[in-house]
PDB file of C-alpha atoms in Angstrom:
ATOM      1  CA  UNK A   1      47.041-217.272 235.721  1.00  0.00           C
ATOM      2  CA  UNK A   2      49.812-214.981 236.894  1.00  0.00           C
ATOM      3  CA  UNK A   3      50.869-212.420 234.294  1.00  0.00           C
ATOM      4  CA  UNK A   4      52.907-210.243 236.676  1.00  0.00           C
ATOM      5  CA  UNK A   5      56.210-211.319 235.101  1.00  0.00           C
ATOM      6  CA  UNK A   6      55.233-209.412 231.933  1.00  0.00           C
ATOM      7  CA  UNK A   7      55.585-205.675 231.367  1.00  0.00           C
ATOM      8  CA  UNK A   8      52.545-203.537 232.200  1.00  0.00           C
ATOM      9  CA  UNK A   9      51.565-201.539 229.097  1.00  0.00           C
ATOM     10  CA  UNK A  10      48.304-200.117 230.383  1.00  0.00           C
ATOM     11  CA  UNK A  11      46.265-199.766 233.524  1.00  0.00           C
ATOM     12  CA  UNK A  12      42.867-198.307 234.231  1.00  0.00           C
ATOM     13  CA  UNK A  13      39.911-198.631 236.532  1.00  0.00           C
ATOM     14  CA  UNK A  14      38.802-201.863 234.826  1.00  0.00           C
ATOM     15  CA  UNK A  15      42.057-203.790 234.741  1.00  0.00           C
ATOM     16  CA  UNK A  16      45.727-204.134 233.880  1.00  0.00           C
ATOM     17  CA  UNK A  17      47.194-204.861 230.428  1.00  0.00           C
ATOM     18  CA  UNK A  18      50.413-206.856 230.148  1.00  0.00           C
ATOM     19  CA  UNK A  19      52.398-207.293 226.926  1.00  0.00           C
ATOM     20  CA  UNK A  20      52.966-211.022 226.314  1.00  0.00           C
ATOM     21  CA  UNK A  21      54.753-210.874 222.940  1.00  0.00           C
ATOM     22  CA  UNK A  22      55.443-208.127 220.393  1.00  0.00           C
ATOM     23  CA  UNK A  23      51.945-208.674 218.934  1.00  0.00           C
ATOM     24  CA  UNK A  24      49.910-209.987 221.898  1.00  0.00           C
ATOM     25  CA  UNK A  25      48.750-208.627 225.225  1.00  0.00           C
ATOM     26  CA  UNK A  26      46.454-209.738 227.999  1.00  0.00           C
ATOM     27  CA  UNK A  27      43.926-207.609 229.848  1.00  0.00           C
ATOM     28  CA  UNK A  28      43.247-208.836 233.370  1.00  0.00           C
ATOM     29  CA  UNK A  29      39.946-207.500 234.693  1.00  0.00           C
ATOM     30  CA  UNK A  30      39.032-206.467 238.231  1.00  0.00           C
ATOM     31  CA  UNK A  31      35.277-207.095 237.810  1.00  0.00           C
ATOM     32  CA  UNK A  32      33.528-210.035 236.153  1.00  0.00           C
ATOM     33  CA  UNK A  33      30.695-207.896 234.715  1.00  0.00           C
ATOM     34  CA  UNK A  34      33.152-205.622 232.873  1.00  0.00           C
ATOM     35  CA  UNK A  35      35.111-208.665 231.630  1.00  0.00           C
ATOM     36  CA  UNK A  36      31.940-210.242 230.212  1.00  0.00           C
ATOM     37  CA  UNK A  37      30.867-207.038 228.424  1.00  0.00           C
ATOM     38  CA  UNK A  38      34.286-206.480 226.862  1.00  0.00           C
ATOM     39  CA  UNK A  39      34.685-210.128 225.834  1.00  0.00           C
ATOM     40  CA  UNK A  40      31.286-210.095 224.099  1.00  0.00           C
ATOM     41  CA  UNK A  41      32.179-206.922 222.170  1.00  0.00           C
ATOM     42  CA  UNK A  42      35.568-208.271 221.094  1.00  0.00           C
ATOM     43  CA  UNK A  43      33.995-211.559 220.004  1.00  0.00           C
ATOM     44  CA  UNK A  44      31.323-209.758 217.965  1.00  0.00           C
ATOM     45  CA  UNK A  45      33.994-207.504 216.443  1.00  0.00           C
ATOM     46  CA  UNK A  46      36.281-210.238 215.128  1.00  0.00           C
ATOM     47  CA  UNK A  47      35.017-209.722 211.566  1.00  0.00           C
ATOM     48  CA  UNK A  48      36.280-206.130 211.663  1.00  0.00           C
ATOM     49  CA  UNK A  49      39.758-204.689 211.139  1.00  0.00           C
ATOM     50  CA  UNK A  50      39.111-201.960 213.756  1.00  0.00           C
ATOM     51  CA  UNK A  51      38.781-204.411 216.674  1.00  0.00           C
ATOM     52  CA  UNK A  52      41.880-206.134 218.114  1.00  0.00           C
ATOM     53  CA  UNK A  53      42.200-209.857 217.247  1.00  0.00           C
ATOM     54  CA  UNK A  54      41.074-212.199 220.009  1.00  0.00           C
ATOM     55  CA  UNK A  55      43.515-215.039 220.807  1.00  0.00           C
ATOM     56  CA  UNK A  56      42.015-216.509 223.956  1.00  0.00           C
ATOM     57  CA  UNK A  57      40.412-215.821 227.315  1.00  0.00           C
ATOM     58  CA  UNK A  58      40.029-217.193 230.825  1.00  0.00           C
ATOM     59  CA  UNK A  59      37.883-216.498 233.846  1.00  0.00           C
ATOM     60  CA  UNK A  60      39.016-212.863 234.230  1.00  0.00           C
ATOM     61  CA  UNK A  61      41.344-212.144 231.302  1.00  0.00           C
ATOM     62  CA  UNK A  62      41.373-211.702 227.535  1.00  0.00           C
ATOM     63  CA  UNK A  63      44.411-212.392 225.325  1.00  0.00           C
ATOM     64  CA  UNK A  64      44.262-210.123 222.298  1.00  0.00           C
ATOM     65  CA  UNK A  65      46.244-208.311 219.658  1.00  0.00           C
ATOM     66  CA  UNK A  66      48.726-205.783 221.035  1.00  0.00           C
ATOM     67  CA  UNK A  67      48.343-202.549 219.084  1.00  0.00           C
ATOM     68  CA  UNK A  68      51.743-200.893 218.936  1.00  0.00           C
ATOM     69  CA  UNK A  69      50.807-197.278 218.504  1.00  0.00           C
ATOM     70  CA  UNK A  70      49.636-194.032 219.999  1.00  0.00           C
ATOM     71  CA  UNK A  71      46.187-193.008 221.175  1.00  0.00           C
ATOM     72  CA  UNK A  72      44.400-190.523 218.963  1.00  0.00           C
ATOM     73  CA  UNK A  73      44.201-188.206 221.985  1.00  0.00           C
ATOM     74  CA  UNK A  74      48.007-188.078 222.275  1.00  0.00           C
ATOM     75  CA  UNK A  75      48.464-187.850 218.497  1.00  0.00           C
ATOM     76  CA  UNK A  76      46.105-184.872 218.179  1.00  0.00           C
ATOM     77  CA  UNK A  77      47.474-183.092 221.288  1.00  0.00           C
ATOM     78  CA  UNK A  78      50.986-183.443 219.880  1.00  0.00           C
ATOM     79  CA  UNK A  79      50.194-182.407 216.290  1.00  0.00           C
ATOM     80  CA  UNK A  80      47.437-179.829 216.963  1.00  0.00           C
ATOM     81  CA  UNK A  81      45.729-180.422 213.603  1.00  0.00           C
ATOM     82  CA  UNK A  82      43.478-183.033 212.010  1.00  0.00           C
ATOM     83  CA  UNK A  83      43.705-184.197 208.410  1.00  0.00           C
ATOM     84  CA  UNK A  84      40.908-184.955 205.973  1.00  0.00           C
ATOM     85  CA  UNK A  85      42.288-188.496 205.709  1.00  0.00           C
ATOM     86  CA  UNK A  86      42.016-188.998 209.479  1.00  0.00           C
ATOM     87  CA  UNK A  87      38.453-187.630 209.497  1.00  0.00           C
ATOM     88  CA  UNK A  88      37.571-190.115 206.731  1.00  0.00           C
ATOM     89  CA  UNK A  89      39.043-192.915 208.861  1.00  0.00           C
ATOM     90  CA  UNK A  90      37.001-191.785 211.880  1.00  0.00           C
ATOM     91  CA  UNK A  91      33.804-191.701 209.830  1.00  0.00           C
ATOM     92  CA  UNK A  92      34.613-195.199 208.543  1.00  0.00           C
ATOM     93  CA  UNK A  93      35.340-196.338 212.105  1.00  0.00           C
ATOM     94  CA  UNK A  94      31.944-195.074 213.300  1.00  0.00           C
ATOM     95  CA  UNK A  95      30.265-196.744 210.300  1.00  0.00           C
ATOM     96  CA  UNK A  96      32.069-199.988 211.130  1.00  0.00           C
ATOM     97  CA  UNK A  97      30.839-199.866 214.742  1.00  0.00           C
ATOM     98  CA  UNK A  98      27.292-199.484 213.362  1.00  0.00           C
ATOM     99  CA  UNK A  99      27.790-202.478 211.036  1.00  0.00           C
ATOM    100  CA  UNK A 100      28.854-204.542 214.064  1.00  0.00           C
ATOM    101  CA  UNK A 101      25.512-203.562 215.665  1.00  0.00           C
ATOM    102  CA  UNK A 102      27.252-201.860 218.563  1.00  0.00           C
ATOM    103  CA  UNK A 103      24.689-199.543 220.127  1.00  0.00           C
ATOM    104  CA  UNK A 104      27.546-197.217 221.060  1.00  0.00           C
ATOM    105  CA  UNK A 105      29.386-195.751 218.116  1.00  0.00           C
ATOM    106  CA  UNK A 106      30.807-192.924 220.201  1.00  0.00           C
ATOM    107  CA  UNK A 107      34.271-193.438 221.623  1.00  0.00           C
ATOM    108  CA  UNK A 108      36.864-191.440 223.480  1.00  0.00           C
ATOM    109  CA  UNK A 109      39.972-190.368 221.577  1.00  0.00           C
ATOM    110  CA  UNK A 110      42.162-192.221 224.083  1.00  0.00           C
ATOM    111  CA  UNK A 111      40.369-195.466 223.175  1.00  0.00           C
ATOM    112  CA  UNK A 112      41.276-195.176 219.493  1.00  0.00           C
ATOM    113  CA  UNK A 113      44.816-196.362 218.804  1.00  0.00           C
ATOM    114  CA  UNK A 114      46.785-195.521 215.671  1.00  0.00           C
ATOM    115  CA  UNK A 115      49.616-197.813 214.617  1.00  0.00           C
ATOM    116  CA  UNK A 116      52.705-196.748 212.625  1.00  0.00           C
ATOM    117  CA  UNK A 117      50.867-197.400 209.347  1.00  0.00           C
ATOM    118  CA  UNK A 118      48.086-195.020 210.435  1.00  0.00           C
ATOM    119  CA  UNK A 119      45.473-197.752 210.886  1.00  0.00           C
ATOM    120  CA  UNK A 120      42.936-197.258 213.687  1.00  0.00           C
ATOM    121  CA  UNK A 121      41.783-199.798 216.305  1.00  0.00           C
ATOM    122  CA  UNK A 122      39.195-199.286 219.037  1.00  0.00           C
ATOM    123  CA  UNK A 123      39.924-200.574 222.532  1.00  0.00           C
ATOM    124  CA  UNK A 124      38.015-200.590 225.827  1.00  0.00           C
ATOM    125  CA  UNK A 125      34.731-201.807 224.391  1.00  0.00           C
ATOM    126  CA  UNK A 126      32.808-202.500 227.608  1.00  0.00           C
ATOM    127  CA  UNK A 127      30.030-200.044 226.669  1.00  0.00           C
ATOM    128  CA  UNK A 128      29.595-201.289 223.083  1.00  0.00           C
ATOM    129  CA  UNK A 129      26.088-202.600 223.801  1.00  0.00           C
ATOM    130  CA  UNK A 130      25.024-200.444 226.739  1.00  0.00           C
ATOM    131  CA  UNK A 131      25.164-196.887 225.470  1.00  0.00           C
ATOM    132  CA  UNK A 132      23.282-195.369 222.552  1.00  0.00           C
ATOM    133  CA  UNK A 133      23.920-191.934 221.071  1.00  0.00           C
ATOM    134  CA  UNK A 134      23.047-190.730 217.558  1.00  0.00           C
ATOM    135  CA  UNK A 135      25.842-188.134 217.737  1.00  0.00           C
ATOM    136  CA  UNK A 136      29.426-189.001 218.829  1.00  0.00           C
ATOM    137  CA  UNK A 137      29.306-186.577 221.784  1.00  0.00           C
ATOM    138  CA  UNK A 138      32.491-187.790 223.519  1.00  0.00           C
ATOM    139  CA  UNK A 139      34.506-187.619 220.305  1.00  0.00           C
ATOM    140  CA  UNK A 140      33.208-184.148 219.429  1.00  0.00           C
ATOM    141  CA  UNK A 141      33.625-182.845 222.985  1.00  0.00           C
ATOM    142  CA  UNK A 142      37.255-183.938 223.079  1.00  0.00           C
ATOM    143  CA  UNK A 143      37.894-182.454 219.632  1.00  0.00           C
ATOM    144  CA  UNK A 144      36.320-179.195 220.847  1.00  0.00           C
ATOM    145  CA  UNK A 145      38.654-179.195 223.885  1.00  0.00           C
ATOM    146  CA  UNK A 146      41.582-179.588 221.481  1.00  0.00           C
ATOM    147  CA  UNK A 147      40.118-176.760 219.338  1.00  0.00           C
ATOM    148  CA  UNK A 148      39.737-179.189 216.433  1.00  0.00           C
ATOM    149  CA  UNK A 149      35.930-179.658 216.335  1.00  0.00           C
ATOM    150  CA  UNK A 150      35.253-176.925 213.722  1.00  0.00           C
ATOM    151  CA  UNK A 151      37.986-178.309 211.448  1.00  0.00           C
ATOM    152  CA  UNK A 152      36.681-181.865 211.968  1.00  0.00           C
ATOM    153  CA  UNK A 153      33.087-180.863 211.164  1.00  0.00           C
ATOM    154  CA  UNK A 154      34.211-178.886 208.094  1.00  0.00           C
ATOM    155  CA  UNK A 155      35.807-182.062 206.738  1.00  0.00           C
ATOM    156  CA  UNK A 156      32.675-184.074 207.657  1.00  0.00           C
ATOM    157  CA  UNK A 157      30.567-181.532 205.722  1.00  0.00           C
ATOM    158  CA  UNK A 158      32.800-182.042 202.676  1.00  0.00           C
ATOM    159  CA  UNK A 159      33.041-185.843 202.962  1.00  0.00           C
ATOM    160  CA  UNK A 160      29.500-186.740 204.047  1.00  0.00           C
ATOM    161  CA  UNK A 161      26.960-183.868 204.068  1.00  0.00           C
ATOM    162  CA  UNK A 162      24.107-185.974 205.586  1.00  0.00           C
ATOM    163  CA  UNK A 163      26.311-186.894 208.525  1.00  0.00           C
ATOM    164  CA  UNK A 164      27.286-183.260 208.931  1.00  0.00           C
ATOM    165  CA  UNK A 165      23.578-182.341 209.087  1.00  0.00           C
ATOM    166  CA  UNK A 166      23.166-184.761 212.027  1.00  0.00           C
ATOM    167  CA  UNK A 167      26.306-183.643 213.849  1.00  0.00           C
ATOM    168  CA  UNK A 168      26.366-179.891 213.158  1.00  0.00           C
ATOM    169  CA  UNK A 169      24.032-179.116 216.065  1.00  0.00           C
ATOM    170  CA  UNK A 170      26.882-180.095 218.366  1.00  0.00           C
ATOM    171  CA  UNK A 171      28.984-177.237 216.949  1.00  0.00           C
ATOM    172  CA  UNK A 172      26.241-174.763 217.803  1.00  0.00           C
ATOM    173  CA  UNK A 173      26.408-175.521 221.539  1.00  0.00           C
TER     174      UNK A 173
END
């Protein structure tokens, strides 16, 4: 199918995302192996509110929910602080990825989208079953670059001390 008549809302090394309607988009993939991995993850994640809704798919594309929002990376760069509420949402997001049996619970801040209501959705799920880390290294590394890791971990210590015990070694690097 030709989606080129629609507006491009995202582009990366794996494909191009076109907005079809105000609440739907299509991701057209360059490589079949990446398409298959992402489709499997989205299908498995349909029971979860943190994964975009799946509406259909073809040989190299996936029609899914369009998340009208900002990436967490942009949000945090712009605001320069992190709230306890957002840390709680991130902990819940990581827990939800575990419940979905994704071997990768770590995600990049740019792959977490926040809508106007403040709800989080995870996109770009191609590594959901191929990467396994007990500590969310990418998330913590990016927070450290933004000088927000200490604040994040302080909230984690307050919210969930056992999780803090697992993750605190990252702060000592």
